[in-house]
XYZ file of C-alpha atoms in Angstrom:
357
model
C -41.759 -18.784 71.102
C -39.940 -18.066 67.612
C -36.096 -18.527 68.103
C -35.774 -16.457 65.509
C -37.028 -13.245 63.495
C -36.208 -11.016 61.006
C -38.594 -8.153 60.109
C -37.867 -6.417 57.118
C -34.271 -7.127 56.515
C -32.859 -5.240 53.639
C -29.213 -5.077 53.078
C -27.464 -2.723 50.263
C -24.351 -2.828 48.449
C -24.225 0.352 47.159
C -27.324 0.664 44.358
C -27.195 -3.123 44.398
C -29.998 -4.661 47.032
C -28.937 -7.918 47.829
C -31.786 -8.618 49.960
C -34.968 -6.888 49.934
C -37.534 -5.993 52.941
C -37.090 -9.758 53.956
C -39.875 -10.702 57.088
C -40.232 -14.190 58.970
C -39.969 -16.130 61.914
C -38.617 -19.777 62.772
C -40.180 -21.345 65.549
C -38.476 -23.148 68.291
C -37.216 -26.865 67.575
C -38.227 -26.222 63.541
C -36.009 -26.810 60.739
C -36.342 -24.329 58.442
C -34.746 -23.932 55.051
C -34.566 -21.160 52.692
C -33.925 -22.066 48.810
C -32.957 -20.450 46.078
C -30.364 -20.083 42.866
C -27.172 -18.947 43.786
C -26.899 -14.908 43.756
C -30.431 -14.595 45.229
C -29.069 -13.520 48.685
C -29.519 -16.090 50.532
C -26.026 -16.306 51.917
C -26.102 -12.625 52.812
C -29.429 -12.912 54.623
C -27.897 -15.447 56.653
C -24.526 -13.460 57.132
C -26.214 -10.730 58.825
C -28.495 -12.986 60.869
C -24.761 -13.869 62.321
C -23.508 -10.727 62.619
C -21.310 -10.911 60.272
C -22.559 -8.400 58.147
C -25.028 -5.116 59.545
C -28.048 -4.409 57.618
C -29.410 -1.616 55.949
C -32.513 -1.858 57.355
C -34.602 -4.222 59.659
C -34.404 -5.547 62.831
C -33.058 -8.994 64.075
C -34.608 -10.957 66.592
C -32.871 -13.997 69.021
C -35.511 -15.488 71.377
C -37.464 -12.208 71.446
C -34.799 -9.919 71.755
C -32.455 -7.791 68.775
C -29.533 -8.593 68.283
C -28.074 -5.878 66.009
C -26.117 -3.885 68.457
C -24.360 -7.619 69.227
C -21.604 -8.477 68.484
C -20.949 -11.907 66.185
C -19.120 -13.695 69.196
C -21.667 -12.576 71.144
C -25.072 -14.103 69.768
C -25.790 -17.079 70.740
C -25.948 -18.550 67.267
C -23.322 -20.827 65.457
C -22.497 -21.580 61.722
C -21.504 -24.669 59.767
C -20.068 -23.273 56.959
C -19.806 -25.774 53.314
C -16.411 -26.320 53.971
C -16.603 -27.305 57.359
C -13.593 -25.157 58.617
C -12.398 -27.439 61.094
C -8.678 -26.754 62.325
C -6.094 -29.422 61.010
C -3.443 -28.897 63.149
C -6.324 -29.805 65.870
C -7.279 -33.571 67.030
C -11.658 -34.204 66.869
C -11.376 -33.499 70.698
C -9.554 -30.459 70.644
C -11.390 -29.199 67.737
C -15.126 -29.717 69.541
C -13.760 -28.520 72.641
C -11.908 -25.003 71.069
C -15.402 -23.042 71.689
C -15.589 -24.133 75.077
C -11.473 -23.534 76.170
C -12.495 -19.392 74.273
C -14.783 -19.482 77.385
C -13.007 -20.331 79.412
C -14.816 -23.570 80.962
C -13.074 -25.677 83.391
C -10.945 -28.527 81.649
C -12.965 -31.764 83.616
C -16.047 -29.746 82.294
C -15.003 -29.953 78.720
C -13.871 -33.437 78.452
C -17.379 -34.412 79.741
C -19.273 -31.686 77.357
C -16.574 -33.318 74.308
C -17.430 -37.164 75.072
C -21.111 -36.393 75.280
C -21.800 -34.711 72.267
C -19.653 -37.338 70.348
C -21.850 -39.794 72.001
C -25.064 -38.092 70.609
C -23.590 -37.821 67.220
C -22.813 -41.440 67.119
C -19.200 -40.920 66.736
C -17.789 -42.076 70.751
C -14.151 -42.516 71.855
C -12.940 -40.154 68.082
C -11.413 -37.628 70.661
C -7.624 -38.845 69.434
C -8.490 -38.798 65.925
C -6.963 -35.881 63.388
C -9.516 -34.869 61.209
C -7.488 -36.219 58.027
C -8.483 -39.816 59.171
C -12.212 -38.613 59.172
C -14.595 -39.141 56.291
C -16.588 -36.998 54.598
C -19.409 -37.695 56.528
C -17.617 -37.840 59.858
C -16.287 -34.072 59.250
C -19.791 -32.883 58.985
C -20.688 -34.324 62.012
C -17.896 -33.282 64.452
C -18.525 -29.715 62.525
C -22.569 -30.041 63.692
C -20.848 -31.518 67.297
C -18.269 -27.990 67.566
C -20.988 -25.818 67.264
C -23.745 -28.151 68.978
C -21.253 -28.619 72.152
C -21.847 -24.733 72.970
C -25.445 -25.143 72.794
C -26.550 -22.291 70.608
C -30.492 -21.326 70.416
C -29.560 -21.236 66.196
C -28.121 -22.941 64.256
C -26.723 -21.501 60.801
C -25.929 -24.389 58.169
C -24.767 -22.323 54.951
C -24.620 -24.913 52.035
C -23.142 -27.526 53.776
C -23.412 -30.683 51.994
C -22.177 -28.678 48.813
C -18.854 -30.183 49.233
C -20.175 -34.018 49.301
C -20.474 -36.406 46.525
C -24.244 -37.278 45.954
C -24.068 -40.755 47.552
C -22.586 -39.051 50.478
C -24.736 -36.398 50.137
C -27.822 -38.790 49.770
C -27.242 -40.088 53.407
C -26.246 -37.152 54.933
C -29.364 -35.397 54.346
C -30.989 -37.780 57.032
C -28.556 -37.745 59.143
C -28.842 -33.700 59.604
C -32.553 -34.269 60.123
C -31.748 -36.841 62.726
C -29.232 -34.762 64.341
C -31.819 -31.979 64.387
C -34.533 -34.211 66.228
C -31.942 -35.531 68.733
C -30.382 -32.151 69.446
C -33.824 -30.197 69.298
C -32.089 -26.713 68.271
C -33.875 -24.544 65.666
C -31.929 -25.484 62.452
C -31.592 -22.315 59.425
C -30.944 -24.359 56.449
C -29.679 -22.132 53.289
C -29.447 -24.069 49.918
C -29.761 -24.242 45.794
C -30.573 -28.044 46.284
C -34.539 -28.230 46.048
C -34.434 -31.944 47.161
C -32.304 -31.194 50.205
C -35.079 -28.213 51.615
C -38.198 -30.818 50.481
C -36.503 -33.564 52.254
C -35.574 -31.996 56.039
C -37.406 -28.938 56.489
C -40.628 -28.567 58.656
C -40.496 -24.966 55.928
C -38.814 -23.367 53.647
C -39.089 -20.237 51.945
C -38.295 -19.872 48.361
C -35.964 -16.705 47.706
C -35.538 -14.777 44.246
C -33.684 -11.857 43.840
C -33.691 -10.355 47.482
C -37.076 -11.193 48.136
C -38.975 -14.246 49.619
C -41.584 -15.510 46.769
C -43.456 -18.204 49.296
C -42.799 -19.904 52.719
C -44.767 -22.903 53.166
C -44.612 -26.930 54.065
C -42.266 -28.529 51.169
C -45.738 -29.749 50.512
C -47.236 -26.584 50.041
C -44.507 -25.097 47.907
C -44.683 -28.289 45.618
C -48.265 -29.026 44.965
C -49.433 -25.434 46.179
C -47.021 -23.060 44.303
C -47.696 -19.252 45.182
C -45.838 -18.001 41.871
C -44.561 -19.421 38.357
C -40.919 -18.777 39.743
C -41.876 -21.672 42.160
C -43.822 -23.523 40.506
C -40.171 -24.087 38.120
C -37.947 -23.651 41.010
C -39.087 -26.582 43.058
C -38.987 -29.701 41.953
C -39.107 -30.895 37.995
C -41.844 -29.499 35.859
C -42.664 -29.517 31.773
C -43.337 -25.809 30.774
C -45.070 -24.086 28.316
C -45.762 -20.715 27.114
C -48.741 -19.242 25.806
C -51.621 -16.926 26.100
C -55.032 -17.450 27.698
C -58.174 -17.741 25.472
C -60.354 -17.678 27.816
C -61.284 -18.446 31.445
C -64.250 -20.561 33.509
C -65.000 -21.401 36.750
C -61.207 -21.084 37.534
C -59.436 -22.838 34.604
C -57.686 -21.357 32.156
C -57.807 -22.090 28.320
C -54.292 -21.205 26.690
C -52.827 -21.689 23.254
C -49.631 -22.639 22.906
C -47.438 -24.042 20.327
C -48.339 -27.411 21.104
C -52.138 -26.846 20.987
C -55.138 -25.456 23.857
C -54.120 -26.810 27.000
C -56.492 -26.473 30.252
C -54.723 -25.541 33.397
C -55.816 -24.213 36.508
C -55.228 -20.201 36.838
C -53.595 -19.115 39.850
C -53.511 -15.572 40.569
C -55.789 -12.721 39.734
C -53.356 -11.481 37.000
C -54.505 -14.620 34.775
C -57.255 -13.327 32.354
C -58.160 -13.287 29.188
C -55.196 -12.179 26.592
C -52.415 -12.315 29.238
C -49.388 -14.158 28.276
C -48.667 -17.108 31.070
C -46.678 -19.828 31.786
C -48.535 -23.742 32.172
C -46.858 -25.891 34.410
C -47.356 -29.590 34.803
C -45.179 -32.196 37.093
C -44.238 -35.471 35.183
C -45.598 -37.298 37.655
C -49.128 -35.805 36.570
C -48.720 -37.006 32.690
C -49.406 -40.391 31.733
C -49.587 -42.654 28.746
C -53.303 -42.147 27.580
C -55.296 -39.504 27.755
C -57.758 -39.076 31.308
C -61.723 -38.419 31.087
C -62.195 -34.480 29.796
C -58.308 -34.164 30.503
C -55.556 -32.486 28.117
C -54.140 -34.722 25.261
C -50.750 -34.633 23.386
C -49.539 -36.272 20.463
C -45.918 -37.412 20.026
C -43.109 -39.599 19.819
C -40.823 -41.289 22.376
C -37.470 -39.652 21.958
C -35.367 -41.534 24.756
C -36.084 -44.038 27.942
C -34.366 -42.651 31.200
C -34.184 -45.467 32.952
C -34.031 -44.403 37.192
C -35.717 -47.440 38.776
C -38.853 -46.414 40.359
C -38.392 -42.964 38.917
C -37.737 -44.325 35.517
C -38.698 -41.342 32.687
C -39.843 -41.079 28.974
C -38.816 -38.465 27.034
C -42.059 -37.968 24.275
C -41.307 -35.130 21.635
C -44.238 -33.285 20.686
C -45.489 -31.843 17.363
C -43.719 -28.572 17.855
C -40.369 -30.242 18.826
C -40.699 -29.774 22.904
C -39.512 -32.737 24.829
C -42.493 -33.282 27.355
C -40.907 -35.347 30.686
C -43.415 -38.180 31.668
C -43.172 -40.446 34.948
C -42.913 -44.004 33.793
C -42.263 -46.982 36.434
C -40.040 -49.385 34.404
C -40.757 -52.809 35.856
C -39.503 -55.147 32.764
C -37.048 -52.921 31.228
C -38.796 -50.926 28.924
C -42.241 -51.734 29.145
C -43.054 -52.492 25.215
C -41.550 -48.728 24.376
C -39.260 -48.267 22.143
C -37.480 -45.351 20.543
C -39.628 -43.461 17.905
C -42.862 -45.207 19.385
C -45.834 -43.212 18.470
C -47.417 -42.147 21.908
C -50.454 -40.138 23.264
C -49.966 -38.663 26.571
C -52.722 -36.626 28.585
C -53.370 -35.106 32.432
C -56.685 -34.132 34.275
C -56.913 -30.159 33.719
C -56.470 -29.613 37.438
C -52.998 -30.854 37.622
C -51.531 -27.964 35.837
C -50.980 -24.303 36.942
C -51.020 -21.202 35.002
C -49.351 -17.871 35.832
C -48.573 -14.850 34.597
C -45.410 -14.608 32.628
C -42.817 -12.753 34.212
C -41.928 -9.632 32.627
């Protein structure tokens, strides 16, 4: 069964429609993220999947059944919000136990319910604590443990590593997929952070301006993109712009300012004399030029040195700076600065699409 789904959610703010005839489902025990820049209405989708907002139009469903004539405190779904909003004034106890006391649960009851939960979060015997002695990473877990502790069929996570520094962030992003695992509670996931959807969601649907572009495996979305505003969304990508020449047996010949390159067309709007967009992952480009694959010309501009994920910067004849993948296992690898270079790919490792109008 799908813990949640939303069929055609649309919400308006006047002529303004934040979100826009929005349809999918989350099944049971899934993490599922949705991604997208900020403004896209992402955070409004997931308002109204609270309650906190009513939508235009659509229905809402919660284990089968709608929810829209319920009342927020009334669906059995629960939000971490960025900020955490824990209560200050409250101990970790009394803060993990404050859903349960609005209940009205016995008091033996919630002590247990309180020391178990901390238990599962790895975090026993904090009951004392005031949440100013907690770290960063601790707050997000007794947040997870406030609303986990009520066991909700959702649960809502709206940005909530936003507030994190990236180390922090880093670690916390298994942790929450962890938590998700040990808890087994359907997990909505909203975000602007491609690397935290690819990372802990079983899917994740990619959201532009209202509307849902693709939902797929982070797999799918990355090597499998459905549209050129995902295939630059997710994950990094060198660009270019130009027009098709010609097409055969599904590739795509297009001129652009750096010369023909030969990219795979995706979608039956690529054709001859259409202006598109070729993608290409860094990972794909290497130093040389593959069998009957696409060649550039250039010079190295810079080494960003990232371990493992170590990049060269190579600008190309008509001043682009092309991103290449480039394991760095002596520091520097013979390259230098203003090294003469030829890069290439196989033709199937890029994408064309239609340029958005």
């Amino acid at each position: 069964m799908d813990d949640l789904q939303c069929d055609g959610l649309t919400k308006r703010f006047g002529n303004f429609t934040a979100v826009n005839d929005v349809s999918f489902a989350v099944p049971s025990g899934s993490f599922f993220s949705i991604l997208g820049p900020s403004g896209c209405g992402k955070t409004t989708l997931m308002r109204m999947i609270a309650g906190f907002e009513n939508p235009s139009k659509g229905d809402i469903k919660i284990k089968g059944n709608s929810v829209l004539a319920t009342p927020p405190n009334k669906r059995n779904v629960k939000m971490v919000f960025q900020h955490l909003a824990l209560f200050p004034m409250m101990n970790v106890g009394e803060n993990i136990a404050y859903g349960l006391r609005c209940r009205g649960e016995p008091k033996a009851d919630i002590a247990h319910k309180v020391a178990a939960v901390l238990e599962r979060i790895g975090l026993p015997g904090v009951e004392e604590k005031e949440v100013a002695q907690l770290s960063g990473g601790q707050k997000q877990r007794i947040a997870i443990a406030r609303c986990m502790v009520l066991e909700p069929d959702v649960l809502l996570l709206d940005e909530p590593l936003g507030a994190l520094d990236l180390k922090l962030r880093e670690r916390m992003k298994i942790e929450l997929k962890l938590l998700q695992h040990q808890f087994d509670t359907t997990f909505l996931y909203i975000t602007h952070d491609q690397s935290e959807a690819l990372v802990m969601s079983d899917n994740v649907a990619v959201m532009n301006a209202g509307r849902f572009e693709q939902i797929g495996t982070p797999q799918e979305l990355y090597h499998s993109p459905a549209s050129g505003f995902v295939a630059g969304f997710v994950g990094d990508t060198n660009r270019w712009k130009g027009r098709v020449v010609s097409i055969a047996d599904g590739a795509a010949k297009v001129q652009t300012a750096a010369g023909e390159i030969v990219a795979a067309a995706s979608g039956e709007d690529v054709a001859e004399g259409v202006e598109v967009d070729v993608f290409v992952r860094p990972e794909a480009i290497e130093l040389g030029v593959p069998e009957n694959g696409n060649s550039l010309r250039g010079k190295v501009d810079s080494l960003l040195f990232n371990g493992a994920n170590s990049r060269i910067l190579v600008r190309i004849a008509d001043g682009e700076l092309i991103e290449v993948n480039y394991p760095v296992m002596d520091g520097g690898g013979g390259l230098s600065a203003g090294d003469d270079v030829e890069i290439g790919w196989a033709r199937e490792r890029g994408r064309c699409f239609a340029a958005a109008r």
